[in-house]
Coordinates of C-alpha atoms in Angstrom, one line a residue:
M1 CA -65.0 -26.9 24.1
L2 CA -61.9 -24.7 22.6
N3 CA -63.0 -25.2 18.6
N4 CA -66.4 -23.9 19.6
F5 CA -65.4 -20.5 21.9
Y6 CA -63.9 -19.4 18.0
R7 CA -66.0 -19.2 15.1
R8 CA -64.3 -20.3 12.2
R9 CA -63.5 -19.0 9.4
R10 CA -63.4 -19.2 5.3
F11 CA -60.1 -19.6 4.6
L12 CA -59.3 -19.3 1.0
Q13 CA -58.1 -22.7 -0.6
G14 CA -53.9 -22.2 -1.8
A15 CA -50.8 -24.0 -0.8
A16 CA -48.2 -22.6 1.3
F17 CA -44.6 -20.3 1.5
F18 CA -42.5 -17.4 3.2
G19 CA -39.4 -16.1 4.2
A20 CA -38.1 -15.6 7.8
S21 CA -36.8 -12.7 6.6
L22 CA -39.2 -10.8 4.4
A23 CA -42.8 -11.8 4.0
V24 CA -43.4 -7.9 2.1
S25 CA -41.1 -6.3 -0.3
V26 CA -41.8 -3.1 -0.1
G27 CA -41.1 -1.7 -4.2
T28 CA -40.4 -5.0 -5.3
P29 CA -41.5 -4.5 -9.3
I30 CA -44.8 -6.5 -10.0
Y31 CA -45.4 -7.6 -13.7
R32 CA -49.2 -6.3 -13.9
T33 CA -51.3 -8.9 -15.9
S34 CA -55.1 -9.5 -15.4
A35 CA -56.2 -8.9 -11.9
T36 CA -59.2 -8.8 -10.0
S37 CA -60.1 -8.4 -6.4
N38 CA -60.7 -10.9 -3.5
Y39 CA -62.2 -10.7 0.0
E40 CA -61.5 -12.7 2.8
D41 CA -61.6 -12.7 6.9
T42 CA -59.5 -14.9 9.4
E43 CA -59.1 -14.4 12.8
A44 CA -55.3 -14.5 13.5
L45 CA -53.3 -13.5 10.1
I46 CA -49.7 -13.5 10.1
I47 CA -47.1 -11.5 7.5
G48 CA -44.6 -14.1 6.6
S49 CA -43.4 -17.6 7.9
G50 CA -39.7 -16.9 9.0
F51 CA -38.4 -18.6 12.4
G52 CA -41.6 -15.9 14.8
G53 CA -43.9 -16.3 12.1
S54 CA -43.9 -20.3 12.2
I55 CA -43.8 -19.4 15.8
A56 CA -46.7 -17.8 15.9
S57 CA -48.3 -20.3 13.6
L58 CA -48.0 -23.2 15.9
R59 CA -48.9 -21.7 19.0
L60 CA -52.4 -19.6 18.1
A61 CA -53.2 -23.7 16.3
Q62 CA -52.5 -25.0 19.0
A63 CA -54.6 -22.8 21.0
G64 CA -56.9 -23.7 18.9
I65 CA -57.1 -20.4 17.4
Q66 CA -57.5 -20.2 13.0
T67 CA -54.7 -19.1 11.6
L68 CA -53.2 -17.2 7.8
V69 CA -49.9 -17.1 7.3
L70 CA -49.0 -14.7 3.9
E71 CA -45.7 -15.9 2.3
R72 CA -44.6 -13.5 -0.5
G73 CA -42.2 -16.8 -1.8
R74 CA -42.6 -20.3 -2.9
R75 CA -42.4 -23.4 -1.6
W76 CA -39.9 -25.7 -1.9
N77 CA -40.6 -29.2 -1.2
I78 CA -37.7 -31.8 -1.2
R79 CA -37.2 -33.8 -4.3
S80 CA -36.2 -37.5 -4.8
D81 CA -34.4 -36.1 -7.5
G82 CA -31.7 -33.5 -5.8
N83 CA -33.3 -30.8 -7.5
T84 CA -35.0 -28.6 -5.6
F85 CA -32.6 -25.4 -5.2
S86 CA -30.8 -23.6 -7.5
T87 CA -26.4 -24.4 -6.6
F88 CA -23.6 -22.3 -6.5
R89 CA -21.8 -23.9 -9.2
N90 CA -24.9 -23.9 -11.9
P91 CA -26.8 -21.4 -10.8
D92 CA -30.4 -20.3 -12.4
G93 CA -33.3 -18.1 -11.4
R94 CA -33.9 -20.1 -7.8
S95 CA -31.0 -18.5 -7.0
A96 CA -32.6 -14.8 -6.6
W97 CA -35.6 -12.8 -5.4
L98 CA -37.1 -11.6 -8.9
S99 CA -33.8 -10.5 -10.2
S100 CA -31.9 -11.0 -13.1
T101 CA -28.8 -11.6 -11.4
N102 CA -28.0 -13.6 -7.9
L103 CA -26.1 -12.3 -4.7
F104 CA -22.4 -12.8 -6.8
G105 CA -23.3 -11.5 -9.5
Q106 CA -24.1 -14.1 -11.8
S107 CA -27.3 -14.1 -14.9
V108 CA -30.2 -16.1 -13.6
D109 CA -33.4 -16.1 -15.2
V110 CA -36.2 -13.6 -12.9
Y111 CA -38.0 -15.9 -10.8
T112 CA -38.9 -16.3 -7.5
G113 CA -35.8 -18.1 -5.8
V114 CA -34.5 -18.3 -2.3
L115 CA -32.6 -15.2 -1.8
E116 CA -33.2 -10.9 -2.2
T117 CA -29.9 -8.3 -2.1
L118 CA -31.4 -5.9 -1.5
N119 CA -28.6 -2.8 -1.9
E120 CA -29.4 -0.5 0.7
D121 CA -27.7 2.7 1.8
G122 CA -24.7 1.9 3.2
V123 CA -25.1 -1.4 3.7
T124 CA -26.5 -4.9 1.2
V125 CA -29.0 -7.0 3.4
L126 CA -29.7 -10.4 2.7
A127 CA -33.1 -12.0 2.7
G128 CA -35.0 -14.5 2.6
A129 CA -38.0 -15.9 0.4
G130 CA -40.0 -18.8 0.7
V131 CA -41.8 -21.0 3.0
G132 CA -39.8 -21.1 5.8
G133 CA -38.4 -18.2 5.8
G134 CA -34.8 -17.4 6.5
S135 CA -34.5 -21.1 7.5
L136 CA -34.6 -21.9 4.3
V137 CA -31.2 -20.2 3.1
Y138 CA -29.0 -19.7 6.7
N139 CA -26.3 -21.5 7.8
A140 CA -28.0 -23.5 10.4
I141 CA -26.7 -21.9 13.7
T142 CA -28.6 -22.4 16.8
Y143 CA -25.8 -20.5 18.6
Q144 CA -27.0 -18.9 22.6
P145 CA -25.8 -15.7 23.0
N146 CA -24.1 -15.6 27.3
H147 CA -25.8 -14.0 29.8
E148 CA -23.6 -11.2 30.4
L149 CA -23.8 -10.0 27.0
F150 CA -27.7 -10.6 26.5
Y151 CA -28.0 -8.2 29.1
R152 CA -26.1 -5.7 26.9
V153 CA -29.2 -5.5 24.6
F154 CA -31.9 -6.8 26.2
P155 CA -33.7 -4.8 29.1
R156 CA -33.1 -6.7 33.1
S157 CA -37.3 -7.5 32.7
I158 CA -36.4 -10.4 30.2
S159 CA -35.3 -13.6 32.3
Y160 CA -32.0 -14.9 30.9
K161 CA -32.9 -17.7 33.3
E162 CA -36.2 -18.1 32.0
M163 CA -35.3 -18.1 28.4
D164 CA -32.0 -20.5 29.3
Q165 CA -34.7 -23.4 31.1
I166 CA -37.5 -22.8 29.0
Y167 CA -37.5 -20.9 25.7
Y168 CA -34.2 -22.1 24.3
P169 CA -34.9 -25.5 25.2
R170 CA -38.1 -25.5 23.5
V171 CA -36.5 -24.1 20.0
L172 CA -33.8 -26.5 20.7
S173 CA -35.6 -29.2 20.8
M174 CA -38.3 -28.7 17.6
L175 CA -35.5 -27.6 16.0
R176 CA -33.2 -31.1 16.7
A177 CA -30.1 -29.5 16.5
A178 CA -26.8 -30.8 17.6
P179 CA -23.1 -30.3 17.1
M180 CA -20.9 -32.1 13.7
P181 CA -20.6 -35.9 15.0
D182 CA -17.1 -36.8 15.4
D183 CA -17.4 -39.7 13.0
I184 CA -18.4 -36.9 10.1
L185 CA -16.5 -33.9 11.2
K186 CA -13.5 -36.5 10.4
T187 CA -13.6 -36.8 7.1
D188 CA -11.8 -34.9 4.7
Y189 CA -15.5 -32.8 3.7
Y190 CA -14.7 -30.8 7.6
D191 CA -11.2 -30.2 7.4
T192 CA -11.4 -26.8 7.6
T193 CA -13.8 -26.7 11.4
R194 CA -11.1 -28.7 12.3
F195 CA -8.3 -26.2 11.0
L196 CA -10.2 -23.5 13.3
L197 CA -10.6 -25.3 16.3
E198 CA -6.5 -26.2 16.2
N199 CA -6.6 -22.3 15.6
G200 CA -9.0 -21.3 18.2
K201 CA -7.2 -23.5 20.9
K202 CA -3.7 -22.4 19.9
A203 CA -4.2 -19.4 20.7
G204 CA -6.4 -20.3 23.7
L205 CA -9.2 -19.3 22.8
P206 CA -12.7 -20.3 24.1
T207 CA -13.5 -22.7 20.6
R208 CA -16.2 -25.9 20.5
L209 CA -18.4 -26.9 18.0
L210 CA -21.5 -25.5 17.0
D211 CA -25.3 -26.0 17.6
L212 CA -26.9 -26.7 13.8
A213 CA -30.3 -27.9 12.6
V214 CA -29.3 -30.2 10.3
D215 CA -30.1 -34.0 10.0
W216 CA -26.9 -35.5 11.0
D217 CA -27.8 -39.2 9.1
I218 CA -28.7 -37.3 6.1
V219 CA -25.1 -35.9 5.6
R220 CA -23.8 -39.5 6.5
Q221 CA -26.4 -40.3 3.1
E222 CA -24.4 -37.5 1.1
I223 CA -20.9 -39.3 2.4
R224 CA -22.2 -42.7 1.3
G225 CA -23.0 -41.7 -2.0
E226 CA -26.7 -42.2 -1.4
K227 CA -28.4 -39.1 -1.3
I228 CA -26.9 -36.1 -3.6
A229 CA -23.5 -34.6 -2.8
S230 CA -24.9 -31.0 -0.9
A231 CA -24.2 -30.4 2.6
I232 CA -20.9 -31.8 1.7
K233 CA -19.8 -29.6 -1.2
G234 CA -21.0 -26.7 0.2
E235 CA -24.3 -26.4 -1.2
D236 CA -26.0 -23.8 1.9
W237 CA -26.7 -20.6 1.2
F238 CA -29.7 -21.6 -1.9
G239 CA -31.0 -24.5 0.3
I240 CA -29.5 -27.7 1.0
N241 CA -30.8 -30.4 -2.0
S242 CA -30.7 -34.0 -0.2
G243 CA -33.4 -32.0 2.7
A244 CA -30.2 -32.5 5.9
K245 CA -31.5 -29.2 6.7
N246 CA -33.6 -28.5 9.9
S247 CA -36.0 -25.9 8.3
L248 CA -39.0 -24.5 9.3
D249 CA -41.3 -25.5 7.6
R250 CA -40.4 -29.6 8.9
N251 CA -41.2 -28.3 11.5
Y252 CA -42.8 -25.6 13.2
L253 CA -44.5 -24.7 9.9
L254 CA -45.4 -28.4 9.2
Q255 CA -46.8 -29.2 12.8
A256 CA -48.8 -25.7 12.1
E257 CA -50.8 -26.7 9.1
Q258 CA -51.2 -30.5 10.7
T259 CA -53.7 -29.2 12.6
G260 CA -56.3 -28.1 10.2
L261 CA -56.3 -24.4 12.1
V262 CA -53.5 -22.8 9.6
K263 CA -53.3 -22.0 6.2
V264 CA -50.4 -20.7 4.7
L265 CA -50.7 -18.7 1.1
P266 CA -47.1 -18.3 -0.4
L267 CA -46.7 -16.0 -3.4
H268 CA -48.6 -13.8 -1.4
I269 CA -46.8 -9.9 -1.3
V270 CA -48.8 -7.7 1.2
T271 CA -48.3 -4.0 -0.4
E272 CA -50.1 -2.8 3.4
I273 CA -51.6 -3.0 6.6
S274 CA -54.4 -0.3 8.1
E275 CA -56.5 -0.3 11.0
L276 CA -60.4 -0.9 11.0
P277 CA -62.1 0.4 14.2
Q278 CA -64.2 -1.7 16.3
H279 CA -62.8 -4.9 14.1
G280 CA -59.6 -5.3 13.6
Y281 CA -57.2 -4.9 11.0
R282 CA -57.0 -5.2 7.1
V283 CA -54.0 -6.3 5.0
R284 CA -53.5 -5.8 1.5
C285 CA -51.5 -7.8 -0.8
N286 CA -51.0 -9.3 -4.6
E287 CA -50.8 -12.5 -5.5
I288 CA -48.5 -13.4 -8.0
N289 CA -47.2 -16.1 -9.8
E290 CA -43.3 -17.5 -10.1
R291 CA -42.5 -14.8 -12.9
G292 CA -43.9 -12.0 -10.0
E293 CA -46.8 -11.5 -12.2
L294 CA -49.8 -10.3 -10.7
I295 CA -52.9 -12.6 -10.7
Q296 CA -54.6 -10.5 -8.2
S297 CA -54.9 -7.8 -5.7
K298 CA -56.7 -9.7 -2.4
T299 CA -57.9 -8.1 0.7
F300 CA -57.6 -10.2 4.4
T301 CA -59.1 -9.1 7.6
C302 CA -58.5 -10.2 10.9
R303 CA -58.5 -9.5 14.3
Y304 CA -54.5 -10.2 15.9
L305 CA -52.2 -9.0 12.9
F306 CA -49.1 -10.8 13.6
L307 CA -46.2 -9.3 11.7
A308 CA -43.4 -11.4 10.9
A309 CA -41.2 -10.3 7.7
G310 CA -38.4 -10.2 9.3
S311 CA -36.7 -6.4 10.2
M312 CA -36.0 -5.3 6.7
G313 CA -40.4 -6.5 6.3
T314 CA -41.8 -5.4 9.2
S315 CA -40.1 -2.1 9.6
K316 CA -40.9 -0.9 6.2
L317 CA -44.4 -2.0 6.5
L318 CA -45.1 0.1 9.8
L319 CA -42.9 3.3 8.5
K320 CA -45.2 3.3 5.5
A321 CA -48.5 2.8 7.2
K322 CA -47.3 5.7 9.8
E323 CA -46.6 7.9 7.3
K324 CA -49.7 7.2 4.7
G325 CA -51.9 7.4 7.7
T326 CA -53.4 4.0 7.8
L327 CA -51.8 3.6 11.4
P328 CA -51.0 6.8 12.7
R329 CA -50.3 6.1 16.1
L330 CA -47.6 4.7 15.7
K331 CA -44.6 5.3 17.7
P332 CA -42.3 8.5 16.6
S333 CA -39.2 5.6 17.0
V334 CA -40.7 3.3 14.2
G335 CA -38.1 2.5 11.5
Q336 CA -35.4 3.3 14.2
N337 CA -33.0 1.5 15.9
W338 CA -31.8 -0.8 13.1
N339 CA -28.8 -2.9 13.7
N340 CA -26.6 -5.7 10.9
N341 CA -25.4 -7.5 13.9
G342 CA -22.2 -6.6 13.3
D343 CA -22.1 -8.8 10.5
M344 CA -18.4 -9.5 8.7
L345 CA -17.3 -11.5 6.1
A346 CA -13.4 -12.9 6.2
Q347 CA -10.6 -14.7 3.6
R348 CA -8.2 -16.1 5.2
S349 CA -5.2 -17.1 3.3
N350 CA -2.0 -18.9 3.1
L351 CA -3.0 -20.8 6.4
T352 CA -0.9 -23.4 7.6
K353 CA -2.2 -26.0 6.7
P354 CA -3.7 -27.0 2.8
V355 CA -6.9 -27.2 3.7
T356 CA -9.7 -28.2 1.2
G357 CA -12.9 -29.4 2.4
R358 CA -16.1 -27.8 1.0
G359 CA -18.3 -29.0 4.4
G360 CA -21.1 -27.0 5.7
P361 CA -22.7 -26.0 6.8
S362 CA -21.0 -23.9 9.2
G363 CA -19.1 -25.9 11.5
A364 CA -16.7 -24.5 14.7
V365 CA -17.0 -21.2 16.4
V366 CA -14.3 -19.0 18.4
E367 CA -14.6 -16.6 21.1
N368 CA -13.4 -13.5 22.1
I369 CA -15.9 -12.3 23.8
N370 CA -14.0 -12.2 27.6
N371 CA -13.3 -8.4 25.7
T372 CA -16.1 -7.0 27.0
Q373 CA -15.2 -3.0 25.5
D374 CA -15.1 -5.1 21.7
P375 CA -16.3 -8.6 21.8
I376 CA -15.9 -10.6 18.8
S377 CA -16.9 -14.5 17.4
L378 CA -16.0 -15.9 14.4
M379 CA -17.0 -19.1 12.4
N380 CA -15.2 -21.1 9.6
L381 CA -18.7 -21.1 6.8
E382 CA -18.8 -23.3 3.9
D383 CA -16.5 -22.2 0.7
W384 CA -17.4 -23.8 -2.2
S385 CA -14.9 -21.9 -4.6
G386 CA -12.3 -21.6 -2.1
A387 CA -8.8 -21.8 -3.1
P388 CA -6.9 -25.1 -0.7
G389 CA -5.8 -23.2 2.2
T390 CA -8.1 -20.8 2.6
Q391 CA -10.8 -20.1 4.6
R392 CA -14.5 -18.7 4.6
C393 CA -15.1 -17.1 8.1
L394 CA -17.8 -14.8 9.8
T395 CA -17.2 -12.6 12.0
L396 CA -20.4 -11.1 14.7
A397 CA -19.7 -7.7 17.0
M398 CA -21.7 -5.8 18.6
P399 CA -22.2 -2.3 16.5
K400 CA -24.7 0.3 18.1
P401 CA -28.4 0.0 16.4
K402 CA -28.1 3.1 14.6
G403 CA -29.8 2.5 11.4
F404 CA -32.7 3.9 10.5
F405 CA -35.3 4.0 7.1
T406 CA -37.2 6.7 5.5
Y407 CA -40.1 7.2 2.9
D408 CA -40.7 8.6 0.1
R409 CA -44.0 9.6 -0.7
S410 CA -43.4 10.4 -4.7
T411 CA -42.3 6.3 -5.2
D412 CA -44.1 4.6 -2.1
D413 CA -40.8 3.3 -1.4
V414 CA -39.0 3.2 1.6
K415 CA -35.0 3.0 2.4
L416 CA -32.6 1.8 5.4
H417 CA -29.9 3.9 6.2
W418 CA -26.9 2.7 8.1
P419 CA -23.7 4.2 9.2
E420 CA -20.7 2.8 7.6
Q421 CA -18.6 4.7 10.4
E422 CA -20.3 2.0 12.8
N423 CA -18.3 -0.6 11.1
I424 CA -15.1 0.5 11.8
D425 CA -14.7 0.5 14.8
N426 CA -16.0 -3.7 14.4
L427 CA -13.5 -4.3 11.4
L428 CA -11.0 -3.3 13.6
A429 CA -11.8 -5.6 16.4
A430 CA -12.1 -8.3 14.5
K431 CA -8.3 -8.5 13.1
V432 CA -7.2 -8.0 16.3
T433 CA -8.4 -11.8 16.9
Y434 CA -7.8 -13.0 13.7
T435 CA -3.8 -11.5 13.9
S436 CA -4.4 -13.3 18.2
L437 CA -5.5 -16.8 16.3
D438 CA -2.7 -16.4 13.5
G439 CA 0.0 -15.0 15.6
S440 CA 0.1 -18.6 18.0
I441 CA 0.8 -20.5 15.1
T442 CA 4.5 -21.0 13.5
T443 CA 4.6 -19.9 10.9
P444 CA 8.0 -19.6 9.6
T445 CA 7.8 -19.1 5.9
I446 CA 4.5 -18.3 5.7
T447 CA 2.4 -15.0 6.9
P448 CA -1.3 -16.0 7.3
K449 CA -3.3 -13.3 5.9
T450 CA -7.0 -12.1 6.3
D451 CA -9.1 -9.3 4.7
V452 CA -12.5 -8.6 6.7
S453 CA -15.6 -6.7 4.8
A454 CA -18.8 -5.7 6.1
S455 CA -20.4 -4.2 3.5
I456 CA -23.5 -7.1 3.6
C457 CA -25.2 -8.3 6.4
A458 CA -27.1 -11.4 6.6
H459 CA -28.4 -11.1 9.8
P460 CA -30.7 -7.8 9.5
L461 CA -32.6 -6.6 13.3
G462 CA -34.6 -4.2 14.5
G463 CA -36.8 -1.3 13.2
A464 CA -39.5 -2.0 15.6
V465 CA -37.7 -2.4 19.0
M466 CA -39.3 -3.5 22.2
G467 CA -39.1 -0.8 24.8
K468 CA -39.9 1.9 22.1
V469 CA -42.3 0.2 19.4
C470 CA -43.2 -2.7 21.1
D471 CA -43.9 -3.6 24.1
Q472 CA -41.0 -6.5 25.1
Y473 CA -43.9 -9.1 24.8
G474 CA -43.9 -7.2 20.9
R475 CA -47.6 -5.6 21.8
V476 CA -47.0 -2.9 19.6
L477 CA -47.9 0.0 21.5
N478 CA -51.2 2.5 21.3
Y479 CA -52.7 -1.0 19.0
Q480 CA -54.7 -3.9 19.8
G481 CA -53.9 -7.0 18.6
L482 CA -51.0 -6.0 16.8
Y483 CA -47.8 -7.6 17.6
V484 CA -43.9 -7.4 15.8
V485 CA -42.6 -11.2 16.4
D486 CA -39.5 -11.4 14.4
G487 CA -35.8 -9.9 14.4
A488 CA -37.7 -5.9 13.7
L489 CA -38.3 -6.4 17.4
I490 CA -34.6 -7.2 18.4
P491 CA -33.4 -4.0 20.3
G492 CA -29.4 -4.1 19.1
P493 CA -27.0 -7.4 18.0
T494 CA -28.3 -10.7 20.1
A495 CA -24.5 -10.3 21.4
C496 CA -22.1 -12.3 19.4
T497 CA -24.5 -14.9 18.1
N498 CA -25.7 -15.3 15.0
P499 CA -29.7 -13.5 15.6
S500 CA -32.5 -16.9 14.6
F501 CA -32.3 -18.9 17.3
T502 CA -32.6 -15.6 19.9
I503 CA -35.3 -14.6 17.3
A504 CA -37.5 -18.1 17.5
A505 CA -36.6 -18.1 21.8
I506 CA -38.3 -14.0 22.5
A507 CA -41.2 -15.3 19.2
E508 CA -41.4 -18.5 21.8
R509 CA -41.5 -15.9 25.3
C510 CA -43.9 -13.5 23.1
M511 CA -46.2 -16.3 22.1
E512 CA -47.3 -17.8 25.4
K513 CA -48.0 -14.4 26.9
I514 CA -49.7 -13.2 24.1
I515 CA -52.0 -16.6 24.3
A516 CA -52.2 -16.1 27.8
E517 CA -53.0 -13.1 28.4
D518 CA -54.7 -11.3 25.3
I519 CA -56.1 -13.7 22.9
H520 CA -58.0 -15.4 25.9
N521 CA -57.8 -13.0 28.2
G522 CA -58.1 -15.4 31.2
R523 CA -60.7 -18.1 30.1
Y524 CA -58.2 -20.6 29.5
S525 CA -54.8 -20.9 31.6
L526 CA -51.2 -22.3 30.1
Q527 CA -49.7 -25.6 30.9
R528 CA -46.1 -27.1 30.5
N529 CA -45.6 -30.1 29.1
D530 CA -40.9 -30.7 28.7
N531 CA -40.2 -28.1 25.7
S532 CA -44.2 -27.8 24.7
L533 CA -46.8 -25.6 24.8
F534 CA -50.7 -25.8 24.6
V535 CA -53.6 -24.2 26.2
A536 CA -56.5 -25.8 28.6
A537 CA -59.7 -24.3 29.4
R538 CA -60.2 -23.8 32.7
D539 CA -62.9 -25.5 35.5

């Protein structure tokens, strides 16, 4: 049988945890105490538990492969007292990754919190940390790009029809994503969502509700006072305490661990990857406690290594491996072709209605994508501190992937560089769209105002892109058994959409091919059952 075909490996005892945007923290300070060494061997090892890593873990388990997942962050189980995560209103160390300040510059205790703020050259990047990765801190937006814009990023060898009919639906089903129900939309908590829908339609732009990976029954319980008010108050980016967010630790990762073939180790920071001739790969990491102190250094070896530390983590690990000679045959393009997905934050003020709702996550989208020169989409975000008559929006564009990483041998650190000039065209296109949106509304006494900023990126992409560092299935060129299955693989912005859905669908596509052709090498045939995937032995 399948499980007998692969020899069982001994696993470290431990719990689980990781983030969709960084399983590794290159250059993160570790406060050293006593340390010992440890060694373990496994069939497959995944660095990171975000969208790519979670999907890889489940599909490997369903194929009968014993798999270890290393996650730098901790596990965040939803507590009955509603106090799992930090809140915007009363922040503490749970809101930041090993930093004395969080995203908003608020002073907090140093802790292994859910969100890291990376101050890079030309851009500030946000990266999730924890079992489930970026799904813990994202806005749960499950947004599929259209056919035309998809092919401005991806090669024609990737069938949009196949993505549309197989892989996107598979992810949608797993995340249980759906638009906001009417009864919730009609409440005072979500008047900013209703306002954006009205604005977009008045402007003559395509406008609709977004699919959100949210349990709407739990949001209803919040509204009735049966669960702690969290989503309806806009408490989202540091995690939703009511448990309304369908994060990856509650679907993909949960199912993977339930197979008994996947072990997730939280609080494990990967520091180095290298090739083992005739065997596979070696991964070195530091196990830390929740204050960032070193518990012990560990070494793992594996036959198959999957990089899923997010664009930032994966790119930094690979570039460091190339520069230090531990993976010397990596292509010269490693660490190149990074982009910020056109992320821009806007604060609309002097609106025609005194909207006051704080409900999240997100809600509606306005699309100005028929402008093929500079397509734009914008969506409302929850704004816990916004004044009445204001609205926070996220705007997405299609910048060129001109970012790149460099390695500093003297500090053993990797730095991202993003040319701020790339933001200018996107900012101009965004402002034109907002002007069109507001200009269609009769405002005899009030002039709407919108300030747009592109200084923060919550959707890092690229650095180990398909066609240059990997093939279209995430196989790292020149290295057998080494794969990239996260945002680092994406060769540009995700076509004016939030990246998580496309990253996940691409990861599903990659894993199907990898399991069929690389791991089972034709011995087992892939069969589909609705939106699930499993492997059956051939006669």
